[in-house]
Short mmCIF file of C-alpha atoms in Angstrom, two decimals:
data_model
loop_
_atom_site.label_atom_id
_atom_site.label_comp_id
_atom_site.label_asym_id
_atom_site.label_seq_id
_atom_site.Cartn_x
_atom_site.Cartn_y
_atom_site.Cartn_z
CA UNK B 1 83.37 125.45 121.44
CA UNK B 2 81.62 123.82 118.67
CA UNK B 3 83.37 125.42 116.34
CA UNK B 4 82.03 124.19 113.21
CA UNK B 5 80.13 120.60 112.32
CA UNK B 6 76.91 119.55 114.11
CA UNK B 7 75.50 123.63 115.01
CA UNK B 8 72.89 122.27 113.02
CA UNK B 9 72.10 119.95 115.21
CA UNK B 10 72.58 122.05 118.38
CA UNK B 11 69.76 124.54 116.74
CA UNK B 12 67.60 121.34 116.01
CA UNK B 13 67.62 119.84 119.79
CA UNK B 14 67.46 123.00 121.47
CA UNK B 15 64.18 123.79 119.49
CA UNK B 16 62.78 120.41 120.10
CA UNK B 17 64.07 120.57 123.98
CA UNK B 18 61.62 124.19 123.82
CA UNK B 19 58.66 122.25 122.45
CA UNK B 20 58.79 123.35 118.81
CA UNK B 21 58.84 121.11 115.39
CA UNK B 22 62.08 120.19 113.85
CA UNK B 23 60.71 120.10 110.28
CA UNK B 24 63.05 118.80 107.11
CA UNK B 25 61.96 120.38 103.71
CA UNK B 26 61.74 118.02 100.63
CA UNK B 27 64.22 119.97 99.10
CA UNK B 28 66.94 122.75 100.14
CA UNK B 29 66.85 126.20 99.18
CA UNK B 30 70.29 126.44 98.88
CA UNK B 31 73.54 124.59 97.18
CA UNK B 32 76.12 123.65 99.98
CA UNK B 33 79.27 121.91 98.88
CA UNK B 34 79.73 118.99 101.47
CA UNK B 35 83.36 118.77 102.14
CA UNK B 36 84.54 121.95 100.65
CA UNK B 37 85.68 123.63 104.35
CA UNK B 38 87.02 121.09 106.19
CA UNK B 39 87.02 118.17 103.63
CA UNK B 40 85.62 114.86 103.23
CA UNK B 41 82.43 113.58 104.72
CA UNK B 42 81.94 112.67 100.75
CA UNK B 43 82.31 109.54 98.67
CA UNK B 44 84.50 109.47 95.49
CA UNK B 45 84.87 106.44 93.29
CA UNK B 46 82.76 104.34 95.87
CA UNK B 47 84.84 105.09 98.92
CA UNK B 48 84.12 107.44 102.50
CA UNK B 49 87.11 109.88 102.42
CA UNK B 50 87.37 112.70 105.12
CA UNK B 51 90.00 114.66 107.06
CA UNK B 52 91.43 114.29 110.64
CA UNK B 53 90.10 117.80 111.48
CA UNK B 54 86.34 116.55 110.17
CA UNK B 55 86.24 113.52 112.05
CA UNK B 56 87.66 115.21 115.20
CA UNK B 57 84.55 117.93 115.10
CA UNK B 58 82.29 115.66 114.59
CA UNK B 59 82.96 113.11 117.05
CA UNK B 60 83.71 116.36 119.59
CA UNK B 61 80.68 117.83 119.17
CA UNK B 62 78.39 115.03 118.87
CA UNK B 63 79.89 113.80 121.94
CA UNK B 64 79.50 117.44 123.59
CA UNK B 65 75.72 117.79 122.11
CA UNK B 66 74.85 114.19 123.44
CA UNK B 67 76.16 115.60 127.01
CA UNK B 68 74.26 118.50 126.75
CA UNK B 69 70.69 117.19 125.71
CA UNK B 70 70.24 113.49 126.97
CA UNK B 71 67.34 114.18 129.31
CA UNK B 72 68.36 113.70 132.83
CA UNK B 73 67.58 110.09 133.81
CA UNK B 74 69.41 108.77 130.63
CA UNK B 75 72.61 110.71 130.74
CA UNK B 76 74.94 108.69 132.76
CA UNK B 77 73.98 105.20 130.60
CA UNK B 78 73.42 106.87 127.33
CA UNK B 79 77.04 108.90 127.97
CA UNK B 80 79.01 105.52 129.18
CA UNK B 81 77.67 103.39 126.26
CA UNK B 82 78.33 106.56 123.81
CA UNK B 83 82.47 107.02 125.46
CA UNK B 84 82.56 103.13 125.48
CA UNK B 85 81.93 102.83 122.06
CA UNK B 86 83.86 106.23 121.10
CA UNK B 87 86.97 104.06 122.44
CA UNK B 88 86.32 100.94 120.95
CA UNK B 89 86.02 102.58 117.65
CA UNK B 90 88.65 104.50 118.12
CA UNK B 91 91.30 101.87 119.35
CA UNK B 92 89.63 99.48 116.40
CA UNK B 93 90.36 101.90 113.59
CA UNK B 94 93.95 102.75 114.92
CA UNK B 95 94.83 99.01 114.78
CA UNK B 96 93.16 98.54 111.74
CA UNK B 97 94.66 101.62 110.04
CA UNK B 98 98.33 101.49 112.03
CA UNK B 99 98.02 105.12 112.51
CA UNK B 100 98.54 106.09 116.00
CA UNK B 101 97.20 109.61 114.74
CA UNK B 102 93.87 108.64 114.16
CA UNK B 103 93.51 108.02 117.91
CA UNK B 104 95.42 111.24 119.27
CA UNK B 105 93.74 113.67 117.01
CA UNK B 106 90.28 112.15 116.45
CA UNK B 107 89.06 109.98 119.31
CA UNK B 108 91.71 111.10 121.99
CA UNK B 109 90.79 114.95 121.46
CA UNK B 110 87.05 114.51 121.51
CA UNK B 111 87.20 112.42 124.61
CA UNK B 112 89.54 115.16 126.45
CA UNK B 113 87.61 117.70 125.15
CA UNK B 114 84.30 116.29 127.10
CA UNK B 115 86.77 116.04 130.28
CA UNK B 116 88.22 119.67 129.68
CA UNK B 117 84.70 121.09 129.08
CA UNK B 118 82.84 119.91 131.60
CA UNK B 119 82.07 122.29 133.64
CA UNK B 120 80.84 124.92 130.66
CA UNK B 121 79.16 121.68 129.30
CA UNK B 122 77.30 121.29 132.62
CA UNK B 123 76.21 124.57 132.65
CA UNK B 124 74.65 125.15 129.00
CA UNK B 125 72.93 121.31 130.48
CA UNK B 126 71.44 123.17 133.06
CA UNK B 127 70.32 125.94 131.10
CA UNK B 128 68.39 124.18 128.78
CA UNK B 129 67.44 121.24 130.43
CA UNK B 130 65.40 123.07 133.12
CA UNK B 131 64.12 124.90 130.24
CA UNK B 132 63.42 121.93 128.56
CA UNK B 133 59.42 121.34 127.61
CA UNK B 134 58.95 117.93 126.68
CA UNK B 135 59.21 114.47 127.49
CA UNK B 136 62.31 112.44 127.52
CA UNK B 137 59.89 110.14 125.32
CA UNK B 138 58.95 112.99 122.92
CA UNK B 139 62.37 114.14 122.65
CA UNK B 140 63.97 110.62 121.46
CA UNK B 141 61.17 110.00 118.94
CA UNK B 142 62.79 111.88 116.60
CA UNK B 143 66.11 110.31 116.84
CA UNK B 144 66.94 106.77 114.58
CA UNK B 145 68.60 104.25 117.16
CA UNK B 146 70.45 102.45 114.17
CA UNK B 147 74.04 104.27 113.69
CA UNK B 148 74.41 105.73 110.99
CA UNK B 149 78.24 105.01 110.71
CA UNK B 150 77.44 101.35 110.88
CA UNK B 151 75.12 102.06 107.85
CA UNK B 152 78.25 104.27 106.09
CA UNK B 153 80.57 101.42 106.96
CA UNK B 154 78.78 98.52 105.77
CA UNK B 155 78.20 100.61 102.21
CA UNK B 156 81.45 102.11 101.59
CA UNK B 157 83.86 100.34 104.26
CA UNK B 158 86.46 101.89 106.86
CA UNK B 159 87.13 105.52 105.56
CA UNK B 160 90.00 107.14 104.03
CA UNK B 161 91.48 109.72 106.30
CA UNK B 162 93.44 112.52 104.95
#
């Protein structure tokens, strides 16, 4: 299901579920070109741009990985604040934007997709959550609270969608 966009993170949250370090390197060992496969998640001339598909795997599978690796006692809050603001976003760019497609194919798809995959969702839970090594606690410590699209939006404003 995931597809493409956020396996990284999958990899990273698993590991850390398992008890290992999730270490970043200073530097990569490798040149990826950001945007080249499914477009945008770049900014040209001082603007976000991206692309339907982009936005609608990474919203999906953020949403899906947030489903599948919220420890136990936090899903239900952490999952109704995350689809509550998933909506408002959503609804907020549409009317801003005037483009009913931003809703159907971005916000509308990831938040089916969560309904859809739910049971297959619940199971990989399972799996690694009674695998799972560490402490609620330890396992958030890693995380930054602050959203990073608020940080995106308030440098480069509302995205162009292509």
């Amino acid at each position: 299901w995931i597809e493409s966009i956020a396996e990284d993170m999958f990899i990273c949250c698993a590991a850390r579920q398992l008890g290992y370090a999730v270490l970043c390197l200073p530097t990569s060992g490798y040149r990826h070109m950001q945007g080249k496969s499914f477009g945008g998640n770049k900014v040209n001339a001082g603007r976000l741009t991206t692309t339907y598909r982009r936005r609608r795997l990474s919203e999906r599978n953020k949403s899906s990985l947030l489903t599948i690796f919220t420890p136990s006692p936090w899903l239900i809050p952490v999952l109704a604040l995350h689809i509550a603001t998933l909506t408002t976003e959503g609804l907020l760019l549409t009317a801003v934007r005037r483009d009913i497609r931003i809703w159907k194919d971005i916000y509308q798809a990831s938040l089916s997709h969560l309904w859809q995959q739910r049971s297959a969702l619940r199971k990989l839970r399972h799996a690694l959550q009674s695998a799972r090594t560490i402490t609620a606690r330890s396992y958030y410590s890693a995380f930054t609270w602050w959203p990073r699209k608020l940080i995106m939006l308030a440098r480069y404003g509302l995205p162009k969608l292509r």
